[in-house]
């Protein structure tokens, strides 16, 4: 298996070269640039640097990407190393590639040919990786790290193009939390790949496709950090001031409501009314996904709660009935159930955003608030709110299309028999890619300790 | 057990309706309102939005509520799902109810009949839940989720009333970290409930009332996040500028001192001088509780260290001697020892705050600092510092009274035999409410792997 | 073992006295002082308080010290309590001592004889502890808590002196992330102590010197929090504005690149190309260490990536070949491999900083940027950039010297036979210092449950 080191080295060297050619600091992180920027904008205080508006949210998003997604995927009894470890690898690669791809489409200076980056670029790069990490959720335990690197390479590229079309061409309003561009795209991208990679004999690995008590607790760490920091995820790149403030409130409320309906449906769905940890870990997050577009809008506090209410129900139902159905009827194996956590709530969030946008009025937002929130200036000055709503809905469809078509294509690339994917009876098993420590059972500590005491006595 | 889904649904629908009727964005999160606010206050920069003063602390508090309290309660060997899971459920419910209850008493506009919310409301809602989560600590493993929902419903309501009396009527100075309103109240509330729910045959579940090696490590995650973020907890809603700055310094120092005396007493209390993980996880936090009121005052750095010094001793002694005494003599079963972590240190913190307030002088605070710190303007303009100290002490007594009386009443409600609480020999067991994964031991991974290799050979 | 409580009590009482004599709030945390400061500096907004520039980073650093270092050291199968618990103890002690020692050298007012502290002092105190916590990594499992307290007492003291020489006398530019003052010093300090404490019969404890599946996951929590928050670590005390902004970008990029080369070398180094969790947990952090000095400089994005690229390779090679070599040839037992994670990358970082400083030009930094970044004002006004580079290199050598000489001296102090260190066959074992819970294996939960059901039937 020389494949993984080769891919890592070649791609990382490519990053060095491409960063050397293209990437520069932006005016708020460049030493000389910031002094000039302050002068030219009459800024006297360093706290006006975009950094101080963004940094707390940035770190929360960073935690979601690495600990949140990483630990959420440790729930399998013998694939926890792979869950958190490969997530780490592909996110670290993906964010570098994302800085290049997103920069290419958004901040390439046509004169100098350079891309400038700042704190907002870092947040966007983390977001861009999230699309591929979501896709990993459907593939967990069934693919090799090299395959994941390929999923990420194409995932990030597709994301950047799709984002350009949705945000720049369709001028969809911000989608700051990425209901469309991140979750809908990432969800369908992963599902399409998984569909192409269908393994009819996966039940040979069935014994390992489940959790144990402590692996579920590790997954709960990931789930809670995602849940808690989702307000930061949705607000990280919103407009400063009231927009960022409101996004946090809406996401917070929606997520709280979602927890209650998740517990309710989870308990109803099981015989004896017992709760299922899988639902709690996953479905309670669906509200954050669904609020990705509309949290910045004036959706009202109770509107947010209604969205959360519905998402908890829909997502938990998905885990109970849709995922098994997809596996049996559509030949679609979705390890983490991203269909219920990302694809469907993301799509819903896109359409909710369309409706809320179409219903926006100057009375609620104020004249300048409306322009600012929906960016209806310049060549979009005359776009009506109902037209804006239609474009928002179109954006969601673009995200679905990119996910499905892109995923099928990447899936076929992954079927080449040279990427080192595990055999059907060797899935969900860290043995395949990791040096595992000896097992706990083989060293009963109490006995060891007794032996030790005996040895000690013999020594003396 | 149709009870839990029914309660979740009914209450969440009630939330939708009540939020629809009452809750609106405040002027700093409303799109139109913020533009008007900026104009009317001559604010030119978005960073003057309260959001940017509060958000980092808010997220830390949020982590404490969900990961801190949640994982601290995973220490039992077979109740970790219940510890972190039910904590999640009741906090998510509680914070919605808290926004309504606290808003009703603090920010209800008498003209429009609306409650406006912003980032500070979210922090206060998290705080308000904390009271009930503390109470959960005494009940851990002995009650059903429906009972916990009831504990939270009444806990949040009592909290809002008590807080109104202490902060608004007695005009106690801020109690920003809630020594009185959160910890004293929550501690005695939980103890009183637990006393009413005394189970004489609880020793039938004794085999599960303890930790295992890894469950203690999960609990240590919770303990450390509480310990690290306690400076944020105490400073989250203090006055901007020096007040918030000083609160962090005082809490940080006090907590550090507390760790050393906790280790010292823990080691002295055991034969052979060994340390007990229970003390480290819990008693080292007592200083944060005790600084909840006075951290904002000019208590001086060494004053903070003295408080931490004493709290580590008192709290660890409590775990060693008082909790066993309470169980034997007072028939009070306190699973997590909230008596030593919240009730007593909180009460101490209230009285320390009273003393420090009574000793405050214009020489130390400056004229405007004194007014600002203790809010001695308007109708409280002429209150002397010694009077203020007396009111602070009275506030602590109100918190104790609300906790004890409220807890006894709620305890009797919980004794109705329809809430599905576990049998005496089925406490501390996740089996009661959770679908548990099969056990680790039943699948020795090494053997599995060998079998797998054999299968593979047979296949080929 | 009366030793630990005695040390804790005596030292904590000393802290109370010393803080009482020396430590006061600085002008931005003192109630009266801040009002005067605002007036005298014409500041109208509280958000100009240094607190708001620093607090988010401070909390991230705090998490790194307690959860990051703490959980990274839980990887041993039966020393997780000691890893996270003793880390907690010595950090809590160390930060108090650090406030005194660093304050003595940096902010002692010669007139009043007082040391003033603010948010930056707290960050520096956390940093100062980090040196001793790094040293703990080499000693993990082989020393008693009292020995660790001594390591910390002298470690913090040496740190403060070394920092004074490097930053104030040599006027090395900031070293904000502490490549030299923290990592190089801490690394060599720990290695020197470990070398003096060499145990020829340590293989008697060999059975416990390794991880189990779940302990590696706990360690991964620590590793990820270190990795994610390293941008905060390096930027916490940099210059406001562009400096802090740029430090984050550089550290983020460098760390991302480091992950890829770590995975590559880890896979190449093992037969069958399997990955080793030890490398992923540790070597992927080396880039953060190496960027500690130069992240604030205009090292360019691709420069950062190159540093990360090299560090992943060097550090992983270290774990594969250098650590075993050191143990066999140099009689140096380094439990966590701090040689590869801190000592060598820190030294590299110091020299990289020297080169980047020597290459700095007014063209890149701007005139005022150059002065501000390298602090070339006052008596250092005429220092040329190449001279500055030479001083940076000299600073690295000072850090190495302090680490080695100080470590050897402290090592000999630790060899007095009165500190209660564990026997050679009792290392890496929590039994020595902790009350351990009964073992999981002794209570097969399924059987318990069945028994319970039988009991229940008998009861009814």
Tab-separated table of N, CA and C in Angstrom, chain A residues 51 55 59, chain C residues 54 57 60-61 64 123 127 174-180 182-183 226-239 243-252 254-255 285-297:
chain	number	residue	atom	x	y	z
A	51	UNK	N	-11.205	40.204	11.523
A	51	UNK	CA	-10.790	39.112	12.405
A	51	UNK	C	-11.612	39.063	13.688
A	55	UNK	N	-13.531	35.676	14.504
A	55	UNK	CA	-12.688	34.618	15.051
A	55	UNK	C	-13.407	33.646	15.988
A	59	UNK	N	-13.438	29.506	15.220
A	59	UNK	CA	-12.928	28.390	16.018
A	59	UNK	C	-14.028	27.379	16.318
C	54	UNK	N	-8.519	39.676	23.445
C	54	UNK	CA	-7.774	38.499	23.896
C	54	UNK	C	-8.626	37.333	24.350
C	57	UNK	N	-9.149	33.871	22.379
C	57	UNK	CA	-7.910	33.100	22.314
C	57	UNK	C	-7.531	32.553	23.674
C	60	UNK	N	-9.311	29.384	24.350
C	60	UNK	CA	-8.785	28.282	23.545
C	60	UNK	C	-7.477	27.768	24.135
C	61	UNK	N	-6.609	28.692	24.549
C	61	UNK	CA	-5.348	28.277	25.161
C	61	UNK	C	-5.624	27.485	26.440
C	64	UNK	N	-6.495	24.080	25.617
C	64	UNK	CA	-5.322	23.306	25.196
C	64	UNK	C	-4.528	22.822	26.405
C	123	UNK	N	-2.994	34.587	30.048
C	123	UNK	CA	-2.532	33.807	28.888
C	123	UNK	C	-1.074	33.430	29.078
C	127	UNK	N	0.745	29.785	29.240
C	127	UNK	CA	1.900	29.451	28.405
C	127	UNK	C	3.055	28.937	29.261
C	174	UNK	N	8.991	38.851	20.040
C	174	UNK	CA	7.760	38.323	20.578
C	174	UNK	C	7.756	36.819	20.863
C	175	UNK	N	8.085	35.986	19.882
C	175	UNK	CA	7.966	34.537	20.087
C	175	UNK	C	6.604	34.231	20.685
C	176	UNK	N	5.573	34.769	20.025
C	176	UNK	CA	4.227	34.751	20.601
C	176	UNK	C	3.717	33.339	20.855
C	177	UNK	N	4.067	32.404	19.991
C	177	UNK	CA	3.622	31.025	20.183
C	177	UNK	C	4.652	30.176	20.887
C	178	UNK	N	5.772	30.789	21.236
C	178	UNK	CA	6.730	30.129	22.104
C	178	UNK	C	7.519	28.971	21.515
C	179	UNK	N	7.853	29.022	20.233
C	179	UNK	CA	8.730	27.972	19.693
C	179	UNK	C	9.956	27.809	20.581
C	180	UNK	N	10.548	28.955	20.926
C	180	UNK	CA	11.748	28.890	21.771
C	180	UNK	C	11.393	28.751	23.235
C	182	UNK	N	8.721	28.278	25.017
C	182	UNK	CA	7.878	27.220	25.556
C	182	UNK	C	8.368	25.840	25.115
C	183	UNK	N	8.386	25.617	23.805
C	183	UNK	CA	8.552	24.251	23.319
C	183	UNK	C	9.991	23.771	23.369
C	226	UNK	N	-5.787	20.305	20.703
C	226	UNK	CA	-4.525	21.005	20.506
C	226	UNK	C	-4.402	21.477	19.063
C	227	UNK	N	-4.680	20.572	18.134
C	227	UNK	CA	-4.507	20.890	16.713
C	227	UNK	C	-5.411	22.054	16.295
C	228	UNK	N	-6.688	21.966	16.686
C	228	UNK	CA	-7.657	22.971	16.249
C	228	UNK	C	-7.353	24.339	16.826
C	229	UNK	N	-6.928	24.370	18.097
C	229	UNK	CA	-6.776	25.643	18.789
C	229	UNK	C	-5.361	26.190	18.689
C	230	UNK	N	-4.463	25.511	17.957
C	230	UNK	CA	-3.106	26.028	17.862
C	230	UNK	C	-3.046	27.414	17.231
C	231	UNK	N	-3.907	27.714	16.259
C	231	UNK	CA	-3.917	29.102	15.775
C	231	UNK	C	-4.178	30.109	16.894
C	232	UNK	N	-5.012	29.739	17.855
C	232	UNK	CA	-5.229	30.628	19.002
C	232	UNK	C	-4.002	30.690	19.889
C	233	UNK	N	-3.339	29.570	20.054
C	233	UNK	CA	-2.139	29.513	20.892
C	233	UNK	C	-1.089	30.475	20.351
C	234	UNK	N	-0.844	30.386	19.051
C	234	UNK	CA	0.201	31.222	18.465
C	234	UNK	C	-0.196	32.692	18.362
C	235	UNK	N	-1.506	32.957	18.287
C	235	UNK	CA	-1.933	34.340	18.067
C	235	UNK	C	-2.401	35.027	19.338
C	236	UNK	N	-2.403	34.316	20.464
C	236	UNK	CA	-3.075	34.864	21.649
C	236	UNK	C	-2.464	36.173	22.128
C	237	UNK	N	-1.149	36.325	22.006
C	237	UNK	CA	-0.550	37.565	22.526
C	237	UNK	C	0.186	38.351	21.435
C	238	UNK	N	-0.136	38.086	20.175
C	238	UNK	CA	0.475	38.857	19.094
C	238	UNK	C	-0.089	40.269	19.069
C	239	UNK	N	0.470	41.086	18.185
C	239	UNK	CA	-0.048	42.445	18.013
C	239	UNK	C	-1.485	42.420	17.510
C	243	UNK	N	-1.507	41.534	12.647
C	243	UNK	CA	-0.581	40.546	13.203
C	243	UNK	C	-1.300	39.314	13.704
C	244	UNK	N	-2.342	39.532	14.488
C	244	UNK	CA	-3.095	38.412	15.035
C	244	UNK	C	-3.811	37.636	13.923
C	245	UNK	N	-4.346	38.383	12.991
C	245	UNK	CA	-5.044	37.813	11.845
C	245	UNK	C	-4.118	36.879	11.044
C	246	UNK	N	-2.923	37.412	10.751
C	246	UNK	CA	-1.971	36.662	9.922
C	246	UNK	C	-1.437	35.430	10.645
C	247	UNK	N	-1.232	35.566	11.945
C	247	UNK	CA	-0.728	34.428	12.726
C	247	UNK	C	-1.677	33.240	12.621
C	248	UNK	N	-2.969	33.536	12.684
C	248	UNK	CA	-3.956	32.472	12.576
C	248	UNK	C	-3.878	31.806	11.211
C	249	UNK	N	-3.806	32.586	10.162
C	249	UNK	CA	-3.757	32.025	8.808
C	249	UNK	C	-2.524	31.136	8.645
C	250	UNK	N	-1.381	31.636	9.071
C	250	UNK	CA	-0.150	30.868	8.890
C	250	UNK	C	-0.164	29.552	9.668
C	251	UNK	N	-0.650	29.619	10.896
C	251	UNK	CA	-0.649	28.409	11.718
C	251	UNK	C	-1.623	27.374	11.162
C	252	UNK	N	-2.775	27.863	10.747
C	252	UNK	CA	-3.815	26.999	10.160
C	252	UNK	C	-3.281	26.253	8.938
C	254	UNK	N	-0.110	25.742	8.054
C	254	UNK	CA	1.016	24.879	8.374
C	254	UNK	C	0.541	23.567	8.988
C	255	UNK	N	-0.420	23.658	9.880
C	255	UNK	CA	-0.944	22.453	10.522
C	255	UNK	C	-1.628	21.535	9.528
C	285	UNK	N	0.840	17.652	15.149
C	285	UNK	CA	0.871	18.917	15.890
C	285	UNK	C	2.192	19.655	15.737
C	286	UNK	N	3.201	18.987	15.198
C	286	UNK	CA	4.547	19.570	15.192
C	286	UNK	C	4.595	20.896	14.452
C	287	UNK	N	3.742	21.046	13.439
C	287	UNK	CA	3.760	22.292	12.668
C	287	UNK	C	3.366	23.493	13.525
C	288	UNK	N	2.441	23.282	14.439
C	288	UNK	CA	2.050	24.375	15.318
C	288	UNK	C	3.214	24.827	16.179
C	289	UNK	N	3.961	23.851	16.679
C	289	UNK	CA	5.151	24.152	17.469
C	289	UNK	C	6.151	24.956	16.643
C	290	UNK	N	6.374	24.487	15.428
C	290	UNK	CA	7.422	25.106	14.614
C	290	UNK	C	7.044	26.496	14.110
C	291	UNK	N	5.745	26.815	14.121
C	291	UNK	CA	5.322	28.134	13.651
C	291	UNK	C	5.216	29.140	14.797
C	292	UNK	N	5.587	28.726	16.000
C	292	UNK	CA	5.381	29.572	17.173
C	292	UNK	C	6.052	30.928	17.090
C	293	UNK	N	7.220	30.984	16.479
C	293	UNK	CA	7.892	32.275	16.358
C	293	UNK	C	7.487	33.016	15.093
C	294	UNK	N	7.490	32.293	13.972
C	294	UNK	CA	7.419	32.978	12.688
C	294	UNK	C	6.007	33.177	12.168
C	295	UNK	N	4.991	32.609	12.852
C	295	UNK	CA	3.627	32.760	12.325
C	295	UNK	C	3.219	34.225	12.245
C	296	UNK	N	3.766	35.046	13.136
C	296	UNK	CA	3.378	36.460	13.108
C	296	UNK	C	4.098	37.221	11.994
C	297	UNK	N	5.204	36.663	11.509
C	297	UNK	CA	5.957	37.346	10.462
C	297	UNK	C	5.265	37.176	9.116
